[in-house]
Each structure stands twice: as C-alpha cells, then as structure tokens.
mmCIF file of C-alpha atoms in Angstrom:
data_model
loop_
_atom_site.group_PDB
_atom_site.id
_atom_site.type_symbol
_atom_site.label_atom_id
_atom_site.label_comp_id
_atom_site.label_asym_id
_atom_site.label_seq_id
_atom_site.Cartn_x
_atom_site.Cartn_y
_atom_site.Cartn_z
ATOM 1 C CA UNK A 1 38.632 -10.746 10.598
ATOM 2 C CA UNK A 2 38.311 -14.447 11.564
ATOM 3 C CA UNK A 3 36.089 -12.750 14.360
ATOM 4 C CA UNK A 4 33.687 -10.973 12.039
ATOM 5 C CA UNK A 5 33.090 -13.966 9.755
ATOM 6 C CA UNK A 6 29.845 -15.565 10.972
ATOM 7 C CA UNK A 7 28.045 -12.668 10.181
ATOM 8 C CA UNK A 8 29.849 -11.393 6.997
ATOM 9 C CA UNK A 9 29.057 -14.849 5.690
ATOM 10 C CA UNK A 10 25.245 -14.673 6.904
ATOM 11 C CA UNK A 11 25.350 -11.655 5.070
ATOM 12 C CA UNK A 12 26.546 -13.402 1.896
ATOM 13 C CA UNK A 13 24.205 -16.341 1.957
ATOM 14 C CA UNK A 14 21.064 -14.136 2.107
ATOM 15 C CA UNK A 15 22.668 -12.388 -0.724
ATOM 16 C CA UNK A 16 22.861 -15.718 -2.814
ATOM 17 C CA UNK A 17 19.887 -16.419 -2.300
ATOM 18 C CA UNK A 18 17.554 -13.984 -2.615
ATOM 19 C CA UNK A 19 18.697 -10.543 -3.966
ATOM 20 C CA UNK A 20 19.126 -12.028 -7.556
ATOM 21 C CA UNK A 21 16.061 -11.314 -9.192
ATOM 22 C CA UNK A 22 16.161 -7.511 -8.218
ATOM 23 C CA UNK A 23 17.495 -4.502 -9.859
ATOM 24 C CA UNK A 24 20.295 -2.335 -7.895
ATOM 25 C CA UNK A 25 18.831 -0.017 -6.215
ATOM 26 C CA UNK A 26 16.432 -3.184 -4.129
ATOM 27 C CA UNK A 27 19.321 -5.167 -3.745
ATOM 28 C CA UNK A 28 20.839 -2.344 -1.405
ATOM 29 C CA UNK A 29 17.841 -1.445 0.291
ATOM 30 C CA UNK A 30 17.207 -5.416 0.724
ATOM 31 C CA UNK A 31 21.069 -5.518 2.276
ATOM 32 C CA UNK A 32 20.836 -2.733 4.689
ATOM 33 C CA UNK A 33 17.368 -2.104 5.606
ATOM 34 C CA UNK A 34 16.518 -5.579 5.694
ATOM 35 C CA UNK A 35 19.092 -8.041 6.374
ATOM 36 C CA UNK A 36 21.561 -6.020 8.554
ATOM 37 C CA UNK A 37 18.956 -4.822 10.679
ATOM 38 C CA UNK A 38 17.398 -8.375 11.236
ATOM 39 C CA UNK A 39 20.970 -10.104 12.163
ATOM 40 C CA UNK A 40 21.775 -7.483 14.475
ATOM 41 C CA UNK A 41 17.735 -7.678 16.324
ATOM 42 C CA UNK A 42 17.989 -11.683 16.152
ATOM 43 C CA UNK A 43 21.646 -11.092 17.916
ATOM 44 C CA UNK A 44 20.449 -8.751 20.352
ATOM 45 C CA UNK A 45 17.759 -11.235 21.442
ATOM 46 C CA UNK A 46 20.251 -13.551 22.557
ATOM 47 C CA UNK A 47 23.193 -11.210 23.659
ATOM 48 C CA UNK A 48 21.260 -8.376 25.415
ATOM 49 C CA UNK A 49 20.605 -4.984 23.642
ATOM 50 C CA UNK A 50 24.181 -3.978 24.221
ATOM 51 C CA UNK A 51 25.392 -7.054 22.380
ATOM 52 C CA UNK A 52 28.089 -5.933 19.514
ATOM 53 C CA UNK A 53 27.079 -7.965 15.960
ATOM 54 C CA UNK A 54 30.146 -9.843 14.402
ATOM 55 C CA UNK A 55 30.559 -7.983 11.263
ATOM 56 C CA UNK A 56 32.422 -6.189 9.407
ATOM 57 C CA UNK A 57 32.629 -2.533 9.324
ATOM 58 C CA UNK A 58 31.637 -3.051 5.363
ATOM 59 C CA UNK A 59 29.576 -5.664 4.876
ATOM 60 C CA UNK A 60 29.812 -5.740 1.250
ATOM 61 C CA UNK A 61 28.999 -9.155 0.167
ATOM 62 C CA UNK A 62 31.052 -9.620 -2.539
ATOM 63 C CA UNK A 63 34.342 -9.352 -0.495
ATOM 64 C CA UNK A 64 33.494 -12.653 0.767
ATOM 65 C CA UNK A 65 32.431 -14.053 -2.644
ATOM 66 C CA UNK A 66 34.866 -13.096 -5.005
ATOM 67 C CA UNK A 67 37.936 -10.714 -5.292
ATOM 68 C CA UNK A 68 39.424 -8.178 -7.942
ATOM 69 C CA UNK A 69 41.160 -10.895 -9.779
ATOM 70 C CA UNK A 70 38.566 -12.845 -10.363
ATOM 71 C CA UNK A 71 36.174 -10.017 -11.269
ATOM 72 C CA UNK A 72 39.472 -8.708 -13.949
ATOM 73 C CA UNK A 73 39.175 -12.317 -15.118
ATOM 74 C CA UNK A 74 35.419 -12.495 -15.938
ATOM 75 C CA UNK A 75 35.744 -9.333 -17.632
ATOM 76 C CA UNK A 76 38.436 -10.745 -19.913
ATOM 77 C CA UNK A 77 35.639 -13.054 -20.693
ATOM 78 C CA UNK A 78 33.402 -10.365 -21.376
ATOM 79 C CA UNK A 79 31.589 -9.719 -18.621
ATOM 80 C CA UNK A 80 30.111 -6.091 -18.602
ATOM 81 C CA UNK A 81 32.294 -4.280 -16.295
ATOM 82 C CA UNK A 82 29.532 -2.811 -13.443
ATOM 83 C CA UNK A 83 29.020 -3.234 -10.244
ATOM 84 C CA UNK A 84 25.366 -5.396 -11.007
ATOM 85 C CA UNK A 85 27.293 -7.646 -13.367
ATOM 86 C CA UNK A 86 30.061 -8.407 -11.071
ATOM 87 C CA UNK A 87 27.373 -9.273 -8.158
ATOM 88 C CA UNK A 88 25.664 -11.304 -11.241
ATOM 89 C CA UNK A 89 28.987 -13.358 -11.987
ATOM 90 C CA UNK A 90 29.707 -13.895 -8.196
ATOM 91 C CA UNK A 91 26.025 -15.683 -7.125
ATOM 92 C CA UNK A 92 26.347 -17.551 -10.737
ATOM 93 C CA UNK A 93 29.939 -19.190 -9.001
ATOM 94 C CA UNK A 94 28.367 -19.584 -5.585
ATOM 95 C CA UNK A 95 25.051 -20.450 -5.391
ATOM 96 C CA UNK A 96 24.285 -23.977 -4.929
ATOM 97 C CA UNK A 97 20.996 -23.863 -6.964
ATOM 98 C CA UNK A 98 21.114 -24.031 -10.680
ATOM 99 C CA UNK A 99 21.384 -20.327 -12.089
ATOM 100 C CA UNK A 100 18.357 -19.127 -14.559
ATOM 101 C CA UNK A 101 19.490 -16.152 -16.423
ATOM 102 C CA UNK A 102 17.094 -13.298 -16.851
ATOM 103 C CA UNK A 103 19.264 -12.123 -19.798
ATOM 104 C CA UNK A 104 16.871 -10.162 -22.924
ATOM 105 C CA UNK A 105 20.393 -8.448 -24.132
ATOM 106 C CA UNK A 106 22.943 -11.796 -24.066
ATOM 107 C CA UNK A 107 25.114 -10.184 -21.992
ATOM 108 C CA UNK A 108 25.250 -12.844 -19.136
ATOM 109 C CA UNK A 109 25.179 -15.920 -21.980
ATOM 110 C CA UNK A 110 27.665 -14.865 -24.047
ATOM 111 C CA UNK A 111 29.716 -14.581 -20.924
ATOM 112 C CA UNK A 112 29.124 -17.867 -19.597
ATOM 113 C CA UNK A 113 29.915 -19.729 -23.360
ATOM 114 C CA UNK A 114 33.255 -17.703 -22.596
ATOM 115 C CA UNK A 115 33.764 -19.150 -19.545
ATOM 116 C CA UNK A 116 32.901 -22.706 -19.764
ATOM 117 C CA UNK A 117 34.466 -23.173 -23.000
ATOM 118 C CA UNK A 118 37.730 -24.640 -22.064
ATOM 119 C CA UNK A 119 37.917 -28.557 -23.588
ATOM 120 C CA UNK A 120 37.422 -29.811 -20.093
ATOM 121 C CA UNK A 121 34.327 -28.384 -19.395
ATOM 122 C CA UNK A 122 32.980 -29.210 -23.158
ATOM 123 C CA UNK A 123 29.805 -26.820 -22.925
ATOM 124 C CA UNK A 124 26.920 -27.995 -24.772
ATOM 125 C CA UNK A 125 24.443 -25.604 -25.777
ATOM 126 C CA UNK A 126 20.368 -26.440 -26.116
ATOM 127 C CA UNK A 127 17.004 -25.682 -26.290
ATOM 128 C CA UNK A 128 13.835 -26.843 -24.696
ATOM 129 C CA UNK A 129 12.626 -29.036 -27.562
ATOM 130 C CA UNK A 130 15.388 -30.068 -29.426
ATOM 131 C CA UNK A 131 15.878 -34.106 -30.492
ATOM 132 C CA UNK A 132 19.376 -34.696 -28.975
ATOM 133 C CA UNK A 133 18.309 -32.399 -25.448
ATOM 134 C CA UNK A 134 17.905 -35.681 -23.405
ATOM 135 C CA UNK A 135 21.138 -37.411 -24.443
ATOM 136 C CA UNK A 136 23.188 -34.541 -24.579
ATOM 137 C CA UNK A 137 21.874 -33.782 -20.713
ATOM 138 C CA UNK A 138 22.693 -37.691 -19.889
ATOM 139 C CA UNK A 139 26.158 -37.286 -21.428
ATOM 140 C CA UNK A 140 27.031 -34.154 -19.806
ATOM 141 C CA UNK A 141 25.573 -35.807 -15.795
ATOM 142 C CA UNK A 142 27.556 -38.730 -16.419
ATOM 143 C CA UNK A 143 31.287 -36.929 -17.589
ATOM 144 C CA UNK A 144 30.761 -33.788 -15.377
ATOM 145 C CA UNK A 145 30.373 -31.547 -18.148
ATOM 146 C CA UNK A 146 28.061 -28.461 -18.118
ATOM 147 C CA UNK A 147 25.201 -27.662 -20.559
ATOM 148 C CA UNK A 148 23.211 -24.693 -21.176
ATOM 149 C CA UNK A 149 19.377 -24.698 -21.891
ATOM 150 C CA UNK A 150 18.663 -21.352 -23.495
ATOM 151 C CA UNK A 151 15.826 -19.271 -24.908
ATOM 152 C CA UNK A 152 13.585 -20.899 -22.110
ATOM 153 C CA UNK A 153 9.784 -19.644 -21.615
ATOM 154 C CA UNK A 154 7.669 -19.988 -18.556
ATOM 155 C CA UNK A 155 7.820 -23.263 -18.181
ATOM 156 C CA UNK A 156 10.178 -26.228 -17.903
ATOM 157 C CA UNK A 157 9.510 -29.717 -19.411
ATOM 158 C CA UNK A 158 9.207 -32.135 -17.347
ATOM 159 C CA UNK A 159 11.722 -34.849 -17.472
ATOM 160 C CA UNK A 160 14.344 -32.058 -16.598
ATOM 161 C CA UNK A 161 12.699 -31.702 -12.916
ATOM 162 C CA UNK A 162 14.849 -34.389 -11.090
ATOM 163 C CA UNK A 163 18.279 -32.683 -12.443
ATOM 164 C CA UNK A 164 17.005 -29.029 -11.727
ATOM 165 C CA UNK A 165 15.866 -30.711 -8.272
ATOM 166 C CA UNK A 166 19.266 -32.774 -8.240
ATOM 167 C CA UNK A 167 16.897 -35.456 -6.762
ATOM 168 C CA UNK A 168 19.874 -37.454 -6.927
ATOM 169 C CA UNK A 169 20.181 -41.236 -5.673
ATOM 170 C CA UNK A 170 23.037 -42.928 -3.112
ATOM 171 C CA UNK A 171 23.679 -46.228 -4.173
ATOM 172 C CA UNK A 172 27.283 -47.015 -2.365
ATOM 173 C CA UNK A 173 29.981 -44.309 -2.915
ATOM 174 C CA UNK A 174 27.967 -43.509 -6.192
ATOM 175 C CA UNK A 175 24.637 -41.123 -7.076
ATOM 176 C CA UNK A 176 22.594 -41.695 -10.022
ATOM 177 C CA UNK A 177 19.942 -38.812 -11.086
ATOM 178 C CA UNK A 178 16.991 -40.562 -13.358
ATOM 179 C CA UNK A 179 16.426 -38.626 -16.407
ATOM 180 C CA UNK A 180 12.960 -39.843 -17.990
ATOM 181 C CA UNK A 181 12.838 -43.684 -18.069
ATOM 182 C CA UNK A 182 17.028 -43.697 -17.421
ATOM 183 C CA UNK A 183 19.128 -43.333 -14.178
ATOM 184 C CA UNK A 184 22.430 -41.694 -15.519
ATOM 185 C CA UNK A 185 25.938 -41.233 -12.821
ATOM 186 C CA UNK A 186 25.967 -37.684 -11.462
ATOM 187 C CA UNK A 187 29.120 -36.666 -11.671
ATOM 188 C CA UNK A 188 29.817 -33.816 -8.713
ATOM 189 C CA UNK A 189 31.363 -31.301 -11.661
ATOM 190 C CA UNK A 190 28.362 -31.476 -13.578
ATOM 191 C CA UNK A 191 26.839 -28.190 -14.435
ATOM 192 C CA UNK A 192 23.143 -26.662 -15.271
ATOM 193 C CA UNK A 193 22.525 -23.322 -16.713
ATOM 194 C CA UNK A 194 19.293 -21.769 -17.566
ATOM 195 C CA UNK A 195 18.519 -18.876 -19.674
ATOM 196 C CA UNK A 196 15.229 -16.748 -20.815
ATOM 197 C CA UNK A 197 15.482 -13.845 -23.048
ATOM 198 C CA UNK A 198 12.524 -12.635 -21.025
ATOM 199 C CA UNK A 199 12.377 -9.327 -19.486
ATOM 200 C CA UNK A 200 9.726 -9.930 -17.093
ATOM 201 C CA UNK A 201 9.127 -13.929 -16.546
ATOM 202 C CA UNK A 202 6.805 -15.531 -14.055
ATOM 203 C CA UNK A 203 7.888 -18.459 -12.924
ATOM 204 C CA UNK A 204 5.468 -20.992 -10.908
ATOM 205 C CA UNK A 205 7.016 -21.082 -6.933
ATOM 206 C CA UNK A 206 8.796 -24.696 -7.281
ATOM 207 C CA UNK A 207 10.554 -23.507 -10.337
ATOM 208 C CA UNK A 208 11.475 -19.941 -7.901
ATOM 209 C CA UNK A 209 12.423 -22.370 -5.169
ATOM 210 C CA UNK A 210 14.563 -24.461 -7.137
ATOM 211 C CA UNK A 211 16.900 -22.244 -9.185
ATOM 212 C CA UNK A 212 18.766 -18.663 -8.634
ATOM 213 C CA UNK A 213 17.179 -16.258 -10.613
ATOM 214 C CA UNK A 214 19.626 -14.072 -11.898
ATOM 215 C CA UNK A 215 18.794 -10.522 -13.401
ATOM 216 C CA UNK A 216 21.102 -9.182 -15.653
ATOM 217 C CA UNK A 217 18.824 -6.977 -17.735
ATOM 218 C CA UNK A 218 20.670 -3.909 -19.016
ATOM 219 C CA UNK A 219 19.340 -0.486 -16.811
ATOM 220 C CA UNK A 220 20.334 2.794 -17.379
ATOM 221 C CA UNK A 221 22.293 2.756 -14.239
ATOM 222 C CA UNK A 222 24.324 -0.540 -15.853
ATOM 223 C CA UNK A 223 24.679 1.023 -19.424
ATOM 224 C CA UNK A 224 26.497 4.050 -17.879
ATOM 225 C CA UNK A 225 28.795 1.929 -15.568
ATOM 226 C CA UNK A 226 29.586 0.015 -18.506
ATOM 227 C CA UNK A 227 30.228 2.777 -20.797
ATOM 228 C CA UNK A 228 32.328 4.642 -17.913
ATOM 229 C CA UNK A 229 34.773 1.668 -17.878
ATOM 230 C CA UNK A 230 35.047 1.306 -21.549
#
C-alpha cells in the first residue's frame, strides 16, 4: 500500500480541489476520464509506455480522506447519509481553503453547527452585515475559534478578503492577519465557514480561487440514497 500512495494521494488532492462544485455523476466522470487518465499519460512520459502507475486497484478518494468511523460519526451529527454528502463532509475536513457551502436545503449547515458546537470550538454564527461581524471574526482569529458567515450572496465584503486569503503576517514565532484598520493573532485552530442558500451562485474567479466550493444541493439521486438509509 505504502507503494501505491503517491498516486492515491494525487488522486485525492485533485479531488479536494476541484470536484466540489459538481453534482455526482461529473465528479466520476471528472475522476476517471479525466484525472486517472492524465496521471497515468504524465507517468508514462517519464517511465516509458510500459511504465505501471502507482495506484491503487480502487482509487476511490475517500479511502484516503476519511474512513467508516468517521463517516458513522458525521452522520450522528446529522449528516445526510449518501455517498455525495459523505464526499461533501470529507473535502470540508481536508481542504486547506476555506469551505463555501452551496447549501439551498440546510443540510450541510445544520451539520456543521453540530459539529463545531463542542465549548472548545465556541462556534459563532453571522451574517454579512451584521454590527458585531468584525469583532466577533477578531475574537474568534485570536482564540482559535471557528465562525460561520451564512446566507451569503455573490459577493463578499471587503475587509473579510485578508482572512479568506489568510494573508497572514510572520512577525517572530507569531502571525497576525489585519482585519480592516486592526492586525489581530491568527491562531492555527482558527476556522472560516461560508454558506449561500443559493442554488446556482456565480462567484467572481478570486473568490473561486480562494475558497472550496462545496455543493451539497439535494438531487434526486441524493434524496433516494438518503431515504434508502433511513
């Protein structure tokens, strides 16, 4: 297995990163009509056409990014139990970028507010526009916490771009993040979640660049997983 890893994880990345936004039936084309079959030409290039690819017989992504257990406990915290959820939850734990839910039916909020809402995490929910936004945001950089910005439109203000960019600043040991006229601590368990009851947004590129868009809107295929597993 050790073997096969470089690949699998390849395999996992580009599935991070851009297979999000799509529905399930693109995100498996996109896996093995697309990224499979680039690895192995890039490979070949280098090893020769008879040059074996690294991977896993099943090159399901989400064996590297999760397991059963922590699917089971997601679900406890009301996850929808399909398959698209379950890829959902894993690139919300693993991606690097901050994760903007596409999320018209609440499913995917109400199970994040599940999941972050042990006292040590101390989830603050807020909305584009509210008074105490900025302070709450500062608070939550500077103890680690994570916040949620919900109900979000097309656009983001802009005094939230440096935390969304984590344009963060080195001064020593420590980094400092400057929200409007203020440079607040970044602490490294500091969390940033996005959300748009939008079905169909369209976000500018930088905003696409900068965040995982996540698609959890309900499909057919979904509803019937989810009703199978009830």
């Amino acid at each position: 297995d050790a073997k096969m890893l470089t690949c699998d994880v390849l395999i996992a990345s580009a599935f991070i990163s851009y297979v999000g936004p799509f529905t399930k039936p693109f995100r498996t084309q996109l896996m093995d009509e697309v990224f499979q079959p680039f690895l192995q030409t890039e490979f070949q290039k280098i090893t020769g056409e008879d040059g074996l690819m690294p991977m896993s017989a099943d090159t399901s992504p989400m064996k590297i990014l999760t397991s059963p257990a922590e699917i089971a406990k997601w679900n406890a915290d009301f996850l929808p139990a399909d398959a698209v959820s379950a890829e959902n939850g894993s690139i919300v734990c693993n991606t690097s970028r901050w994760p903007l839910l596409i999320d018209p039916q609440l499913q995917g909020i109400r199970w994040l507010k599940q999941k972050e809402s042990s006292p040590d995490r101390n989830l603050q929910i807020v909305r584009l526009g509210q008074k105490d936004l900025i302070r709450k945001l500062e608070i939550a950089l500077e103890q680690g916490h994570s916040i949620l910005i919900e109900n979000l439109g097309e656009t983001l203000e802009a005094v939230l771009n440096p935390v969304i960019q984590r344009a963060t600043i080195k001064r020593g040991s420590r980094y400092f993040i400057k929200v409007g006229d203020k440079e607040c601590d970044f602490h490294p368990d500091f969390r940033l979640y996005l959300h748009t009851k939008l079905s169909n947004p369209h976000y500018p590129p930088e905003i696409q660049a900068e965040t995982t868009l996540i698609n959890f809107t309900v499909t057919m295929m979904g509803l019937e997983d989810q009703l199978l597993n009830l």
